[in-house]
mmCIF file of C-alpha atoms in Angstrom:
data_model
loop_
_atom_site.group_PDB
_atom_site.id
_atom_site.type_symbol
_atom_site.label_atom_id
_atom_site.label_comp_id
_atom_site.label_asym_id
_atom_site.label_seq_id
_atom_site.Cartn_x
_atom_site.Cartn_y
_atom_site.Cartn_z
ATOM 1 C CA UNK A 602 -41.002 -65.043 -8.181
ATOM 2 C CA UNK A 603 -43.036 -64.091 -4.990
ATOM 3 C CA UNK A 604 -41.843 -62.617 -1.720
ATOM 4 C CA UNK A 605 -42.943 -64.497 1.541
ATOM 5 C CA UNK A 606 -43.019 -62.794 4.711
ATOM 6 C CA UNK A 607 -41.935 -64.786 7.629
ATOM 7 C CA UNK A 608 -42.697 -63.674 10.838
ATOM 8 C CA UNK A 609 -40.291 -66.173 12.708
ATOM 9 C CA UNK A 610 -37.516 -65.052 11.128
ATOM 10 C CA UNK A 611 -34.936 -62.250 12.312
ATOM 11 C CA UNK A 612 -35.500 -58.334 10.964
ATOM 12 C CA UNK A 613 -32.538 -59.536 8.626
ATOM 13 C CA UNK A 614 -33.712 -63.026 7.038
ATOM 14 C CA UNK A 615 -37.688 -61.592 7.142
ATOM 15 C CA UNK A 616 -37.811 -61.548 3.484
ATOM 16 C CA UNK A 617 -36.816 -64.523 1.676
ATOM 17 C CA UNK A 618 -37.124 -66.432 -1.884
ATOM 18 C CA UNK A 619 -38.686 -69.721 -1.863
ATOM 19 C CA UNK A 620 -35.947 -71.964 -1.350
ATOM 20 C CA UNK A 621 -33.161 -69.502 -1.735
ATOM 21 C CA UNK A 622 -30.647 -67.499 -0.197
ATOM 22 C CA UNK A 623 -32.011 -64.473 2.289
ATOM 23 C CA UNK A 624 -32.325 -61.149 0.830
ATOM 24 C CA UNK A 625 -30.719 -58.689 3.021
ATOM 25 C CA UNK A 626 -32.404 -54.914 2.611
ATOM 26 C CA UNK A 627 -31.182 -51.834 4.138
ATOM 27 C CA UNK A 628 -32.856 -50.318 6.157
ATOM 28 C CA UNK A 629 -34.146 -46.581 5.370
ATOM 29 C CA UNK A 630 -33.981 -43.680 7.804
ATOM 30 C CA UNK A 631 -35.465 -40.302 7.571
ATOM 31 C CA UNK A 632 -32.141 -39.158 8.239
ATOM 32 C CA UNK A 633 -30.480 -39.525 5.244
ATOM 33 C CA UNK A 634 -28.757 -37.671 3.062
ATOM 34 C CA UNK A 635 -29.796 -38.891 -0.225
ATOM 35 C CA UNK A 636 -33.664 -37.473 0.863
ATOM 36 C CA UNK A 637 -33.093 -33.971 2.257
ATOM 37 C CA UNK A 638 -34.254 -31.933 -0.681
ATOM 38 C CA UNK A 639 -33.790 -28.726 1.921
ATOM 39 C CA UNK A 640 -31.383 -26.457 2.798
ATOM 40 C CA UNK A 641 -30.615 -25.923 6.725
ATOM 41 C CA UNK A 642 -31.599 -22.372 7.852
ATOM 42 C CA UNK A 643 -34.092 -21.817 4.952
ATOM 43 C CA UNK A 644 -38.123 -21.269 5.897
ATOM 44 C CA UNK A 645 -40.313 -23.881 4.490
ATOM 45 C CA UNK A 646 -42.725 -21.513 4.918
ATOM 46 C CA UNK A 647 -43.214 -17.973 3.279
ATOM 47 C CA UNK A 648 -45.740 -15.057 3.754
ATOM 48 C CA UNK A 649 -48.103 -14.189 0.759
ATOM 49 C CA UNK A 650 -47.760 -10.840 1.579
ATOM 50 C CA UNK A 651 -43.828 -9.706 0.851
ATOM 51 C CA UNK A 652 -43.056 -6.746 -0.860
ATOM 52 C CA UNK A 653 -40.521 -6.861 -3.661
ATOM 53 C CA UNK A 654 -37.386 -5.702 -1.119
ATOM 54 C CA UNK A 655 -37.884 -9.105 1.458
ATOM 55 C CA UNK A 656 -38.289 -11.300 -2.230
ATOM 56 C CA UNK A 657 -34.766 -10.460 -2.739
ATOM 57 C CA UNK A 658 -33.637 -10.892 0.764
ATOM 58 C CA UNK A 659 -34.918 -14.285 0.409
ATOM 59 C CA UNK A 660 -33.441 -14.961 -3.097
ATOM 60 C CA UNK A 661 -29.718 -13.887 -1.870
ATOM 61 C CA UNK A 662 -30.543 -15.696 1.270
ATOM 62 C CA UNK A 663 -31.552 -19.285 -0.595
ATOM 63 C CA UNK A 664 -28.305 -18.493 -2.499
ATOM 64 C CA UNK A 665 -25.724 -17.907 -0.059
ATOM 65 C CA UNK A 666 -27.480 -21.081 1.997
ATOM 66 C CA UNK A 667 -26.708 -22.876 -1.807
ATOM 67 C CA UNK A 668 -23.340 -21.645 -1.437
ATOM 68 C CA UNK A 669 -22.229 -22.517 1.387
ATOM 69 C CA UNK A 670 -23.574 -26.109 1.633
ATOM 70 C CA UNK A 671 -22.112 -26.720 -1.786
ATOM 71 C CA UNK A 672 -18.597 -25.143 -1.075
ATOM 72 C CA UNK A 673 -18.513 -27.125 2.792
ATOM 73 C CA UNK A 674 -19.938 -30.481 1.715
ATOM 74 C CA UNK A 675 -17.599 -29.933 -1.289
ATOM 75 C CA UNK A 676 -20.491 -30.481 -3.337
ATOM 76 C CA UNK A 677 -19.347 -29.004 -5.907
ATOM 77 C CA UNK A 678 -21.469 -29.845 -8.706
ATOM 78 C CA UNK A 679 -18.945 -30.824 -11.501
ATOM 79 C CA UNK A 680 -21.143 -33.959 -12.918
ATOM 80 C CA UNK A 681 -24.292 -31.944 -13.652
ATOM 81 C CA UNK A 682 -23.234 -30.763 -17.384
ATOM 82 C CA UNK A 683 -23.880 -26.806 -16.183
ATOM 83 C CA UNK A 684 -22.113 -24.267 -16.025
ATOM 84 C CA UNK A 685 -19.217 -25.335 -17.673
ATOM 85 C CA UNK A 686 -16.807 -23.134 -19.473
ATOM 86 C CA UNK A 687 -13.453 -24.184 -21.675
ATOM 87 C CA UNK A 688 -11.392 -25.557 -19.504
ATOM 88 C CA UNK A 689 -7.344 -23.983 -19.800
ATOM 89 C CA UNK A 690 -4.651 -25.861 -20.111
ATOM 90 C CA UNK A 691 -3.586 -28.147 -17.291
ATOM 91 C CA UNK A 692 -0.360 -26.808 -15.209
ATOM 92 C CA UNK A 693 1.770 -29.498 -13.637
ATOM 93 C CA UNK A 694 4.357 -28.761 -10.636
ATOM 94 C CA UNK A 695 6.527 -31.875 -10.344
ATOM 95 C CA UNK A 696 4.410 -34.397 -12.349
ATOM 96 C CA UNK A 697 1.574 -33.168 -10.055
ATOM 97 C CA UNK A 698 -1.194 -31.068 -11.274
ATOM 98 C CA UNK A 699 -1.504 -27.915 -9.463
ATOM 99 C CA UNK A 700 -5.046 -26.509 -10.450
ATOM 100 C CA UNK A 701 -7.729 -29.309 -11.115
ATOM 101 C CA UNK A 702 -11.308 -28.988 -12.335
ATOM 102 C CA UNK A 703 -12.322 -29.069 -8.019
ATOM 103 C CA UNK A 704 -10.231 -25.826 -7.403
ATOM 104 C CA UNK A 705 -11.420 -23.590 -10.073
ATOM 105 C CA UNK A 706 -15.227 -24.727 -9.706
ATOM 106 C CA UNK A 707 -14.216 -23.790 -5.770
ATOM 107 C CA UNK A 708 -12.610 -20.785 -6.595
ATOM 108 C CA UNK A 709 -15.686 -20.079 -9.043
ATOM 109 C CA UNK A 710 -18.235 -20.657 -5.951
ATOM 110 C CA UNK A 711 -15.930 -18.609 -3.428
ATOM 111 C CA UNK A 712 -16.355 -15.582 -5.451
ATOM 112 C CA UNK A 713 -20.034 -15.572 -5.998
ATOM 113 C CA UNK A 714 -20.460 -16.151 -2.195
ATOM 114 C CA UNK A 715 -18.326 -13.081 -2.150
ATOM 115 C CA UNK A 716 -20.671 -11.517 -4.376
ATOM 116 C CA UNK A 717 -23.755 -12.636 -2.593
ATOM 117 C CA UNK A 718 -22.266 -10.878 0.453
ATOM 118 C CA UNK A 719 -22.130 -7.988 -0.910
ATOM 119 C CA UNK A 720 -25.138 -7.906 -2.525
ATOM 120 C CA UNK A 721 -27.022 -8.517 0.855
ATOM 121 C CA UNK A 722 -25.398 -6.151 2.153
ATOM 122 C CA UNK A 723 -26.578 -3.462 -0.528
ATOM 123 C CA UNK A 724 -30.112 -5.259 1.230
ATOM 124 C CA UNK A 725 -29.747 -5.036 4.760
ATOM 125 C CA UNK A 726 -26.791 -2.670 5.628
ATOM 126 C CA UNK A 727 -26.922 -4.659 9.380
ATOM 127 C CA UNK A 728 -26.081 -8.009 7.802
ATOM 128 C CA UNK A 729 -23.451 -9.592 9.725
ATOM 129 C CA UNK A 730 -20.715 -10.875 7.931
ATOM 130 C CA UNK A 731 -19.822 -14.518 8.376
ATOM 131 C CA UNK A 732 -16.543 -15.037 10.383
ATOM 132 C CA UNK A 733 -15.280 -17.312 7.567
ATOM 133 C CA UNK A 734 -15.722 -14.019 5.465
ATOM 134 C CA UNK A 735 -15.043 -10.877 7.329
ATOM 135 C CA UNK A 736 -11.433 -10.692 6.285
ATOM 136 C CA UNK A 737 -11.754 -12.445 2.454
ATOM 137 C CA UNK A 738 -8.779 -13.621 0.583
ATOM 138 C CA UNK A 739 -10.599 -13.574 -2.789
ATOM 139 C CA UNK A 740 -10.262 -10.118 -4.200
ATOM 140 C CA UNK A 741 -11.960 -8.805 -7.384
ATOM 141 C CA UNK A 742 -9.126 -7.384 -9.843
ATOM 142 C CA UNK A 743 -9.152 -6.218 -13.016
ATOM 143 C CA UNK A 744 -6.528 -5.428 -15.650
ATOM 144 C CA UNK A 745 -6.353 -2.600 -18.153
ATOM 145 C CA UNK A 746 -3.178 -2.747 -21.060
ATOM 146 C CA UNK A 747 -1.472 0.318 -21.776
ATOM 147 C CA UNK A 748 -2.506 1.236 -25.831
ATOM 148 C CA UNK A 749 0.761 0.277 -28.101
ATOM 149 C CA UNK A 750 -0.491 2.801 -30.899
ATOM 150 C CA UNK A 751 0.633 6.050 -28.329
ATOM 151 C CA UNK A 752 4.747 4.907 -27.563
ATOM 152 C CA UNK A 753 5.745 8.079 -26.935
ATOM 153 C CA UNK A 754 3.016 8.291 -23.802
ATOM 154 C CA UNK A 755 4.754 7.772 -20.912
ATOM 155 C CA UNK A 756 1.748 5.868 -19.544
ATOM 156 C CA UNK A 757 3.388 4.723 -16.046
ATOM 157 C CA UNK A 758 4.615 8.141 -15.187
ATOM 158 C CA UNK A 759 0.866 9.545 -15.841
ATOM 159 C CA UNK A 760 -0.152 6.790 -13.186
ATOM 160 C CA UNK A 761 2.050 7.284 -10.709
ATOM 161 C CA UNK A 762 2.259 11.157 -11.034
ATOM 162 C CA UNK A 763 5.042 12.939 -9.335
ATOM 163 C CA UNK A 764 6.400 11.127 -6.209
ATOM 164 C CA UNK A 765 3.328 8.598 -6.734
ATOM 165 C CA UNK A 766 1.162 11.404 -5.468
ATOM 166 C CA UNK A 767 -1.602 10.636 -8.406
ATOM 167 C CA UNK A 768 -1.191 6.824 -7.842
ATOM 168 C CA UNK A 769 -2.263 7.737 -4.223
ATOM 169 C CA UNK A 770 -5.159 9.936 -4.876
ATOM 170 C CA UNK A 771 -6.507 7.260 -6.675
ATOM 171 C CA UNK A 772 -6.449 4.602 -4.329
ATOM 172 C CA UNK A 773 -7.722 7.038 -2.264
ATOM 173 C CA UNK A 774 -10.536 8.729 -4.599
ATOM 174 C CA UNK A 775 -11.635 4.976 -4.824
ATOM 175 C CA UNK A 776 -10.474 2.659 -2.170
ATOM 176 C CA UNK A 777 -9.106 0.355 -4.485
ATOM 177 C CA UNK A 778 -5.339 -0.616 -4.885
ATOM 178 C CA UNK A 779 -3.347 0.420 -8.472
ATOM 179 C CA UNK A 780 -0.613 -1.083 -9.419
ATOM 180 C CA UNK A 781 1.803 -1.087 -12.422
ATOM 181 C CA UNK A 782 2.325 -4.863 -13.885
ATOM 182 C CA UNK A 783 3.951 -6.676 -16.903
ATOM 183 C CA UNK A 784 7.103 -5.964 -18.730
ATOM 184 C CA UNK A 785 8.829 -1.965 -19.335
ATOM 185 C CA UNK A 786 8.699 -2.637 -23.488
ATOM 186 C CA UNK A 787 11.947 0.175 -23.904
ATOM 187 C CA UNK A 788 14.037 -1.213 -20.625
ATOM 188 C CA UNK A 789 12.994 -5.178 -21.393
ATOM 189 C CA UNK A 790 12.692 -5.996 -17.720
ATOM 190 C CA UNK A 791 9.957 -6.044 -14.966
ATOM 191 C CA UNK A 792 8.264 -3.584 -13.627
ATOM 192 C CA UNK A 793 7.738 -4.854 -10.254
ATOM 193 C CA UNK A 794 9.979 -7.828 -8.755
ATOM 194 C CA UNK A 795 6.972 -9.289 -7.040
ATOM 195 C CA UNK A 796 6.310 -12.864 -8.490
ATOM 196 C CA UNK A 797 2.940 -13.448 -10.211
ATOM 197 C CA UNK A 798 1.634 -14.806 -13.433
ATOM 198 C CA UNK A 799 1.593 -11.433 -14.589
ATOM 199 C CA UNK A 800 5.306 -11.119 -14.942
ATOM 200 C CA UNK A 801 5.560 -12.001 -18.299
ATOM 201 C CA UNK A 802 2.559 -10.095 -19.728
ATOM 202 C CA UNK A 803 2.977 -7.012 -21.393
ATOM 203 C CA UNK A 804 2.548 -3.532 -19.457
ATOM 204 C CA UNK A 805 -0.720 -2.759 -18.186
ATOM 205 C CA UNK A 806 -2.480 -1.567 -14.801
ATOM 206 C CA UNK A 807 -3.820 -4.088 -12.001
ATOM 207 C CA UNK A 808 -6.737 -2.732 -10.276
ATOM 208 C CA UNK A 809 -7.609 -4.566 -6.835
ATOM 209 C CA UNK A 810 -10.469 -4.079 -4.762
ATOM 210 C CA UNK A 811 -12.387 -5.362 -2.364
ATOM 211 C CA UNK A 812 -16.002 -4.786 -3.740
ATOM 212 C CA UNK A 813 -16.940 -4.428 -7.214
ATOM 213 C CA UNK A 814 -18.260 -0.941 -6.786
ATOM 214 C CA UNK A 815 -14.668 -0.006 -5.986
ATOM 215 C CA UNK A 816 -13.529 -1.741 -8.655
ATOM 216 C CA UNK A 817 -15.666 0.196 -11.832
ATOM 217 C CA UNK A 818 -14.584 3.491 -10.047
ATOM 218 C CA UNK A 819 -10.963 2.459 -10.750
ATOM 219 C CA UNK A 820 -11.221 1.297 -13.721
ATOM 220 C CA UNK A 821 -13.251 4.247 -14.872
ATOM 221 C CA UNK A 822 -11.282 6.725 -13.727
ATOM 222 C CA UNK A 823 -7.834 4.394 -15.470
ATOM 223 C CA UNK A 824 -9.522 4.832 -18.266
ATOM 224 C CA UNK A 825 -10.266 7.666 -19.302
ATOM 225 C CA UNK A 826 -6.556 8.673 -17.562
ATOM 226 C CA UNK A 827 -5.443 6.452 -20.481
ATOM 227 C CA UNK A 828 -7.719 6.727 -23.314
ATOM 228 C CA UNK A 829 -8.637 10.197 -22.742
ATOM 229 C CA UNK A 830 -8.338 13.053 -25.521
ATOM 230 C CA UNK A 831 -4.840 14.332 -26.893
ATOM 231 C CA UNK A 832 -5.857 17.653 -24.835
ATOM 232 C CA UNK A 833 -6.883 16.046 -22.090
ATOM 233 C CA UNK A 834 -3.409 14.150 -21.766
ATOM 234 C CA UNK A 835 -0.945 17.389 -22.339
ATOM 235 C CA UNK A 836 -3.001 18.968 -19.393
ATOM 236 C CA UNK A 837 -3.071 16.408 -16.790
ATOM 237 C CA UNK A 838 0.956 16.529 -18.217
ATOM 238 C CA UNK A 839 0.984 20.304 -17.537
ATOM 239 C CA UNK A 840 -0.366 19.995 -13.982
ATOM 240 C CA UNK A 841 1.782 17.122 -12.923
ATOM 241 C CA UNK A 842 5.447 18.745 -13.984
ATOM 242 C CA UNK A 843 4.406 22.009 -12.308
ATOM 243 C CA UNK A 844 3.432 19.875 -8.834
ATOM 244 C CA UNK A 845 7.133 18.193 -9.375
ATOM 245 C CA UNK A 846 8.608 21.794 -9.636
ATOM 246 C CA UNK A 847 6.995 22.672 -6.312
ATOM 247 C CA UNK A 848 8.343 19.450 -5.038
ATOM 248 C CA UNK A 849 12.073 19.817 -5.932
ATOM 249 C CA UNK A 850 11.513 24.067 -5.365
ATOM 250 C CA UNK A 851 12.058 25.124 -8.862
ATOM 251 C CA UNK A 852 8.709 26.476 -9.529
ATOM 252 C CA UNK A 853 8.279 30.428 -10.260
ATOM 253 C CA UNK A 854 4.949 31.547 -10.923
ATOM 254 C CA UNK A 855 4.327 33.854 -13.123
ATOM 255 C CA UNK A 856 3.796 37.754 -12.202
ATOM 256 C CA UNK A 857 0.570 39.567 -12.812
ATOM 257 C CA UNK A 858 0.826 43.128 -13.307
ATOM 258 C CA UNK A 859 -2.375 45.125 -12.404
ATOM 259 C CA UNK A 860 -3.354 48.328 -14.735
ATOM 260 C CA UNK A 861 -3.904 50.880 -12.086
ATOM 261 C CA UNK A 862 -7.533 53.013 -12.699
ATOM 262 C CA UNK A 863 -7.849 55.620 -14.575
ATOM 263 C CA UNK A 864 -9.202 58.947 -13.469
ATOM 264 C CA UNK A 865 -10.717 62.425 -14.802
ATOM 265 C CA UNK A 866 -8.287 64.857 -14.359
ATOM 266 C CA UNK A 867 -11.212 67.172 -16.434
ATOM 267 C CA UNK A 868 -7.682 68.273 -18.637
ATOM 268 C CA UNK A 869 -8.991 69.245 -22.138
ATOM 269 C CA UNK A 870 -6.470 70.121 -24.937
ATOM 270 C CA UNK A 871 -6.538 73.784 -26.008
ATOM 271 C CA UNK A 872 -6.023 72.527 -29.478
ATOM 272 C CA UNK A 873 -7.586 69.934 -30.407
ATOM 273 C CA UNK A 874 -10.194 69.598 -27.613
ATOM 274 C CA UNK A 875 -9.278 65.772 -26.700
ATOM 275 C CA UNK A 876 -9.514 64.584 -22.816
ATOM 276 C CA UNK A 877 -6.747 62.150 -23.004
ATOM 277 C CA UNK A 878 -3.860 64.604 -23.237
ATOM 278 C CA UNK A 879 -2.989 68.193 -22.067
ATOM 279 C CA UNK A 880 -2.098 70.821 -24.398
ATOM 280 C CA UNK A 881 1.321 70.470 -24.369
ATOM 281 C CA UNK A 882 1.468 66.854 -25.010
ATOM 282 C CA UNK A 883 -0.969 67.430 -28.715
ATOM 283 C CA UNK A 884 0.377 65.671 -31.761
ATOM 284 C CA UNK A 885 -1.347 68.756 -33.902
ATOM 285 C CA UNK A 886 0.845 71.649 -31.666
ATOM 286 C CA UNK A 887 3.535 71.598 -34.418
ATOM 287 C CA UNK A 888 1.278 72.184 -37.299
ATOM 288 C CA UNK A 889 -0.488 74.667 -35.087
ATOM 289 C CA UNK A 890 2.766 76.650 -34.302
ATOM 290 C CA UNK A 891 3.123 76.540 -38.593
ATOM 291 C CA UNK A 892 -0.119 77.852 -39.308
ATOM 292 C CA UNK A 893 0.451 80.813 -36.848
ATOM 293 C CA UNK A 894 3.705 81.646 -38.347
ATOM 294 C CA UNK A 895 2.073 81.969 -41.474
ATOM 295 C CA UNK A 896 0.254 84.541 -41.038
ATOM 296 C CA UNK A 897 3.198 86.896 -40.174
ATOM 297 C CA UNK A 898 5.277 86.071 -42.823
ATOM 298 C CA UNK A 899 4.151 88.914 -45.400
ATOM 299 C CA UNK A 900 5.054 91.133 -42.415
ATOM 300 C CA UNK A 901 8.575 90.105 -42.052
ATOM 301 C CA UNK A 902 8.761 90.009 -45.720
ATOM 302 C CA UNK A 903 8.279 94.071 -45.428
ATOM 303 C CA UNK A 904 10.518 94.271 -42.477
ATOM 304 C CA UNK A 905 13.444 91.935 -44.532
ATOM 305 C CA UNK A 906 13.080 94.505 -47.979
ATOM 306 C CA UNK A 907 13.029 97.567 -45.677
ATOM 307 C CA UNK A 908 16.210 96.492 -43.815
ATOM 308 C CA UNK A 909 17.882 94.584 -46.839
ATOM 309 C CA UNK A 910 20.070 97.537 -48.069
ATOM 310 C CA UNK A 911 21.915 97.810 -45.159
ATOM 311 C CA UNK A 912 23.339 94.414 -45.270
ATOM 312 C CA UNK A 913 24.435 94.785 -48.604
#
């Protein structure tokens, strides 16, 4: 079979088969999409001469341009075999599923954009944020369970500290936001009436934050609040019930007496020669005072014999 071009013909019968029907062809534009293999707002052309900080630029750059063409053009990338994790089990709403494979690979590509944002940032602290992105609705959170081989820790109350002071400091210390989740195991009911999936789960800490920096401060600092030593524990303990005595006014501190100086009076004991006591005060006067009686008893012995007869 041989194709015959005929001039005489229109653009759409120019190609024919001997004797056959015409062969209509499409016709091929530079403008398609199936033959852009490059990204808008990415240079096709790039200096020999960058140093190691503009190679990165240009990495997170190519990326977020990646990003967002997949995420608008809802290109999503679900047919290429990569990247693909166990997928959990389907949830239906009404005979309806609610989250399909196309809103957790979306969700998946929302929060490495975030990522990438952040990152460039870390690059080029004048990087404008997009507008789509200045105020994200994709937080980073984290979740830390409270140990069930410590019951007698009273976990929540270390969190939250007296009149959620400690709970505060946190958030501020780190700029993330702490919260208590899951079910109280000794009351058997919620701790927080907010809806969420984590209302069933048991007891642990939700750590929220906007950048992931944030978020390992928090969770560091939850930690070791949690998992610290025995010691460590009964002193943050300590410190906490003596800032709710302040609070409710039943705190007394306790007194410290001061030991006055001492001074050289230049006193020396007749008796014994010390400088701590006076003469008067000597533990040795008494057995002085016997030793000086002594010697005049054979002389009252004389006097007693002489002066005996008369009291006869």
């Amino acid at each position: 079979m041989e194709l015959v071009e005929d001039n005489t013909t229109t653009y759409k019968d120019r190609f024919t088969h001997p004797g056959g029907p015409p062969i209509h062809t499409k016709r091929v534009s530079r403008w398609d999409k199936k033959l852009q293999d490059i990204l808008p707002n990415i240079p096709s052309h790039i200096p020999p001469d960058l140093d190691e900080k503009y190679w990165d630029a240009l990495a997170v750059r190519i990326r977020y341009e990646e990003l967002q063409y997949a995420i608008g053009a809802h290109r999503l990338g679900l047919d290429t075999g990569r990247d693909r994790s166990p997928s959990p089990p389907k949830q239906y709403d009404q005979n309806q599923q609610v989250i399909t494979r196309e809103m957790r690979r979306d969700e998946k590509l929302k929060t490495e954009r975030l990522y990438v944002v952040d990152r460039a940032i870390e690059i080029y602290p004048e990087f404008r944020i997009p507008a789509e992105l200045a105020k994200p609705s994709g937080k980073r959170h984290r979740k830390v369970f409270f140990p069930k081989d410590k019951p007698d820790t009273n976990f929540i109350g270390l969190i939250i500290g007296p009149r959620g002071n400690n709970q505060k400091e946190l958030e501020k210390q780190t700029g993330a936001r702490i919260c208590i989740r899951g079910k109280d195991p000794k009351k058997m009911g919620k701790l927080s009436n907010l809806p969420g999936d984590d209302e069933n789960e048991e007891s642990h800490v939700l750590i929220t934050a906007d950048t992931q920096e944030s978020l390992d401060m928090a969770y560091d600092k939850i930690m070791n609040l949690i998992y610290g030593s025995s010691n460590a524990i009964n002193l943050i303990k300590q410190t906490q019930l003596r800032a709710l005595a302040k609070y409710n006014g039943t705190f007394r501190e306790d007194k410290v007496y001061e030991v006055e100086e001492a001074y050289d009076s230049g006193v020396k004991c007749a008796i014994c020669g010390e400088l701590s006591h006076a003469t008067i005060d000597c533990p040795l006067k008494n057995k002085k005072d016997n030793d000086l009686f002594k010697k005049y008893d054979p002389i009252f012995d004389q006097f007693y014999e002489r002066v005996k007869p008369y009291f006869v």
